[in-house]
mmCIF file of C-alpha atoms in Angstrom:
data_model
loop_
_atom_site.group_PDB
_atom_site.id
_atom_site.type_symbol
_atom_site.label_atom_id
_atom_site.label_comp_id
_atom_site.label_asym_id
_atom_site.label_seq_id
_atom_site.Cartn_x
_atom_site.Cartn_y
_atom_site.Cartn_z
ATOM 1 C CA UNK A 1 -132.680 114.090 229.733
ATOM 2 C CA UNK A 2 -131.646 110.803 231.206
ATOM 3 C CA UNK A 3 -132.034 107.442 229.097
ATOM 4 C CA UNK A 4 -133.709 105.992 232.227
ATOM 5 C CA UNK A 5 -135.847 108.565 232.661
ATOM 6 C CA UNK A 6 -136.783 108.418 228.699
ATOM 7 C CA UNK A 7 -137.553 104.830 229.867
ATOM 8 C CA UNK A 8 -139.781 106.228 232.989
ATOM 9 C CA UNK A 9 -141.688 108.120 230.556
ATOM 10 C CA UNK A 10 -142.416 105.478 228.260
ATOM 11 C CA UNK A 11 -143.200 103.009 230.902
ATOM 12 C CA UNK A 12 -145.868 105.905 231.948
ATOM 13 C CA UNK A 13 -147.601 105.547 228.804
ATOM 14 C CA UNK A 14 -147.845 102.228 228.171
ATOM 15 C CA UNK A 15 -149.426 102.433 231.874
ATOM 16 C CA UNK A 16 -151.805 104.727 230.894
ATOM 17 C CA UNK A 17 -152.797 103.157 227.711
ATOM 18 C CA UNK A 18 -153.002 99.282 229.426
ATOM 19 C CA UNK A 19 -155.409 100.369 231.887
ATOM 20 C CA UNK A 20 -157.499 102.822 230.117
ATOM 21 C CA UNK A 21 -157.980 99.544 227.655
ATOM 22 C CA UNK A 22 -158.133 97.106 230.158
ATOM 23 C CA UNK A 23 -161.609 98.850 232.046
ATOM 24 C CA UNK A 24 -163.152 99.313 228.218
ATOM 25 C CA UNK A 25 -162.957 102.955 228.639
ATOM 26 C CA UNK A 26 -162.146 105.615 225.825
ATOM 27 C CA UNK A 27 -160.252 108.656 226.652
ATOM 28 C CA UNK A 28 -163.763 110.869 226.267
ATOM 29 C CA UNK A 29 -165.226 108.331 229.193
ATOM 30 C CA UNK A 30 -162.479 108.203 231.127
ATOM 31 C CA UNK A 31 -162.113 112.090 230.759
ATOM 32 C CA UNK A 32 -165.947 112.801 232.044
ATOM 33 C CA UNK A 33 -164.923 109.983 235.131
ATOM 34 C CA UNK A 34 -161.490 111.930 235.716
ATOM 35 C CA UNK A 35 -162.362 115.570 235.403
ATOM 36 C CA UNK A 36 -159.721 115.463 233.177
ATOM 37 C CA UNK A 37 -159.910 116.859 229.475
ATOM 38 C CA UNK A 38 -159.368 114.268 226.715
ATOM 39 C CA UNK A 39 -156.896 115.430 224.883
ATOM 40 C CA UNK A 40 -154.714 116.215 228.117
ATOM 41 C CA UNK A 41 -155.677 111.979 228.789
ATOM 42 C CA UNK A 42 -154.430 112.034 224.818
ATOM 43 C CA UNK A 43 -151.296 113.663 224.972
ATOM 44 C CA UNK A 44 -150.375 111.783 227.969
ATOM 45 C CA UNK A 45 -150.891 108.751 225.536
ATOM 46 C CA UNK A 46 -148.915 109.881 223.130
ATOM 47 C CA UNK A 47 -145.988 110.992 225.560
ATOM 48 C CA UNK A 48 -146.372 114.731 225.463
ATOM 49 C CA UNK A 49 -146.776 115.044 228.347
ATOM 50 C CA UNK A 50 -145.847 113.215 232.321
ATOM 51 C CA UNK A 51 -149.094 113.422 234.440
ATOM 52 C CA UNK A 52 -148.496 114.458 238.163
ATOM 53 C CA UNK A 53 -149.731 112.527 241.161
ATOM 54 C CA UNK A 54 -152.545 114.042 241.625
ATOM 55 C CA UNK A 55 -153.484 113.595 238.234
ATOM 56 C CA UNK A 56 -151.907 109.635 239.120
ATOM 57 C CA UNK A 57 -154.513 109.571 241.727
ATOM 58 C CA UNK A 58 -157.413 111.059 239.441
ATOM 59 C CA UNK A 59 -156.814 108.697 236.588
ATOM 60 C CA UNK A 60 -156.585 105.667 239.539
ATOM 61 C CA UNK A 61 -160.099 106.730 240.935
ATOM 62 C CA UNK A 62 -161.716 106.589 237.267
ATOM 63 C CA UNK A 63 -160.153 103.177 236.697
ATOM 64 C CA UNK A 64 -161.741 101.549 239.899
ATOM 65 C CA UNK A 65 -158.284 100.942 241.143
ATOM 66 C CA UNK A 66 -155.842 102.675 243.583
ATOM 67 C CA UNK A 67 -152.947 104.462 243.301
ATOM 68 C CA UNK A 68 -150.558 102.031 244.426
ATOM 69 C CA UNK A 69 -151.387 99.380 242.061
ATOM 70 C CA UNK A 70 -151.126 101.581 239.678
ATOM 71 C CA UNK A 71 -147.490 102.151 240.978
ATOM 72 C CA UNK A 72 -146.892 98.231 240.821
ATOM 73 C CA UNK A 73 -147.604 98.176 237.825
ATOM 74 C CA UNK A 74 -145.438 100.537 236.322
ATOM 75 C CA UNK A 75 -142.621 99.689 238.204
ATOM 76 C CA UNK A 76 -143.126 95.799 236.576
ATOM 77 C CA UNK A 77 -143.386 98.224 232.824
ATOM 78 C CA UNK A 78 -140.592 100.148 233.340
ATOM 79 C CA UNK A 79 -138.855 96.934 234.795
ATOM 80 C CA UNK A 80 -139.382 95.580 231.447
ATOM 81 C CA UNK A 81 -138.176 98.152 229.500
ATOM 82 C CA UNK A 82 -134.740 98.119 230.979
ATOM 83 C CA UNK A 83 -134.280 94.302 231.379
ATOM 84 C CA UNK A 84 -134.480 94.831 227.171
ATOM 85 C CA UNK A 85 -132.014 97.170 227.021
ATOM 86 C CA UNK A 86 -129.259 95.551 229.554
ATOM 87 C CA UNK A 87 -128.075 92.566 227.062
ATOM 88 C CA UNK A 88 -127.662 95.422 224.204
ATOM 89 C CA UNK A 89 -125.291 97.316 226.213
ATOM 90 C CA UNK A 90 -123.194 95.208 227.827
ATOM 91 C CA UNK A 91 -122.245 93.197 224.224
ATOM 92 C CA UNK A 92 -122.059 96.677 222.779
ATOM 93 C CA UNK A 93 -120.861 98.424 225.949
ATOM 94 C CA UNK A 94 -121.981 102.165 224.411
ATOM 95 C CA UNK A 95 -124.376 105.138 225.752
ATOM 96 C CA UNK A 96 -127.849 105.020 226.321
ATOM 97 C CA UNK A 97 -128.253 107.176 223.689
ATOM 98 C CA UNK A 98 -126.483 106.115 221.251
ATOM 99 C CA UNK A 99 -128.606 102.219 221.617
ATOM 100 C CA UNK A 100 -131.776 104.177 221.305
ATOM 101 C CA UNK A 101 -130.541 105.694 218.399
ATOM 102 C CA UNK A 102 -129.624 102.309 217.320
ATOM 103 C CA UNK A 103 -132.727 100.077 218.204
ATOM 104 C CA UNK A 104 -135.966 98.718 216.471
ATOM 105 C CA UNK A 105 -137.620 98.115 219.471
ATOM 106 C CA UNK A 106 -141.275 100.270 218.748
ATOM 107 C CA UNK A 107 -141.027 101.716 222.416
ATOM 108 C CA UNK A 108 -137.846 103.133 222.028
ATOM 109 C CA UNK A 109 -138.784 104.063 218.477
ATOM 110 C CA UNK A 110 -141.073 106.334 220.303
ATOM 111 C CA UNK A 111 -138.593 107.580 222.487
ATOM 112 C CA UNK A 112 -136.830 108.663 219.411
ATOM 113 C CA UNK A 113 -139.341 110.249 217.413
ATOM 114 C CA UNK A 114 -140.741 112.139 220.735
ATOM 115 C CA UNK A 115 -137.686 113.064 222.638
ATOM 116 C CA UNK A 116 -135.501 113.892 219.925
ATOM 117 C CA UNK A 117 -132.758 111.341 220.209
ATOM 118 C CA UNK A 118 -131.330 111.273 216.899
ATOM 119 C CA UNK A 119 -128.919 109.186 215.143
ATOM 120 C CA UNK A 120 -125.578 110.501 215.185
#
C-alpha cells in the first residue's frame, strides 16, 4: 500500500473520531442515529477498517452535517499529515516507508502498528 494512502487512512480516522467528539456523541449513539453497528463505528476508529461513501454519507446525516463538509475537512487532515512529513524527506531524501518506520509522530505510530510497516 501507498505511504499516501497510509496517510488517507489515517486522516479518515482522525475525521471520524473529531466529529463523533465534537457533536458529544458515543459510538453506541451515533450507531442507533447511523444504522450503523458500534463496533463497525469502532473499528473504523481504530483504522481497521475505510468506511465507503455511503457509509460517508450515513455517518454525515447522524452528525447534523453534510457530506461535503465532511470532505473539507478531511482534505484540511490529511493536508496536515503530509505538510509533516515533507521537511523529513527532503533533509533525509529516503522512502515513505522507511520515515514511517523512522518517526515518533503518534499518527504515524499508528500507521505502523496497524499497517505493518516495520523497521527494517
Amino acid at each position: 500500500m501507498y505511504y499516501e494512502t497510509l496517510l488517507l487512512h489515517e486522516a479518515i480516522r482522525l475525521l471520524l473520531i473529531t466529529f463523533r467528539q465534537s457533536r458529544r456523541h458515543t459510538q453506541q449513539s451515533l450507531s442507533m442515529e447511523s444504522g450503523i453497528s458500534r463496533q463497525f463505528i469502532s473499528q473504523m476508529e481504530c483504522g481497521k477498517r475505510v468506511p465507503s461513501i455511503d457509509t460517508l454519507s450515513q455517518l454525515s446525516i447522524a452528525l447534523k452535517t453534510n457530506i461535503s463538509t465532511l470532505m473539507v475537512e478531511l482534505d484540511r487532515i490529511y493536508q496536515h499529515l503530509v505538510r509533516q512529513q515533507r521537511p523529513k524527506q527532503a533533509a533525509k531524501a529516503t522512502s515513505p516507508t522507511q520515515i514511517a518506520a523512522e518517526s515518533t509522530d503518534p499518527s504515524l505510530e499508528y500507521i505502523r502498528k496497524a499497517k505493518g510497516i516495520h523497521i527494517p
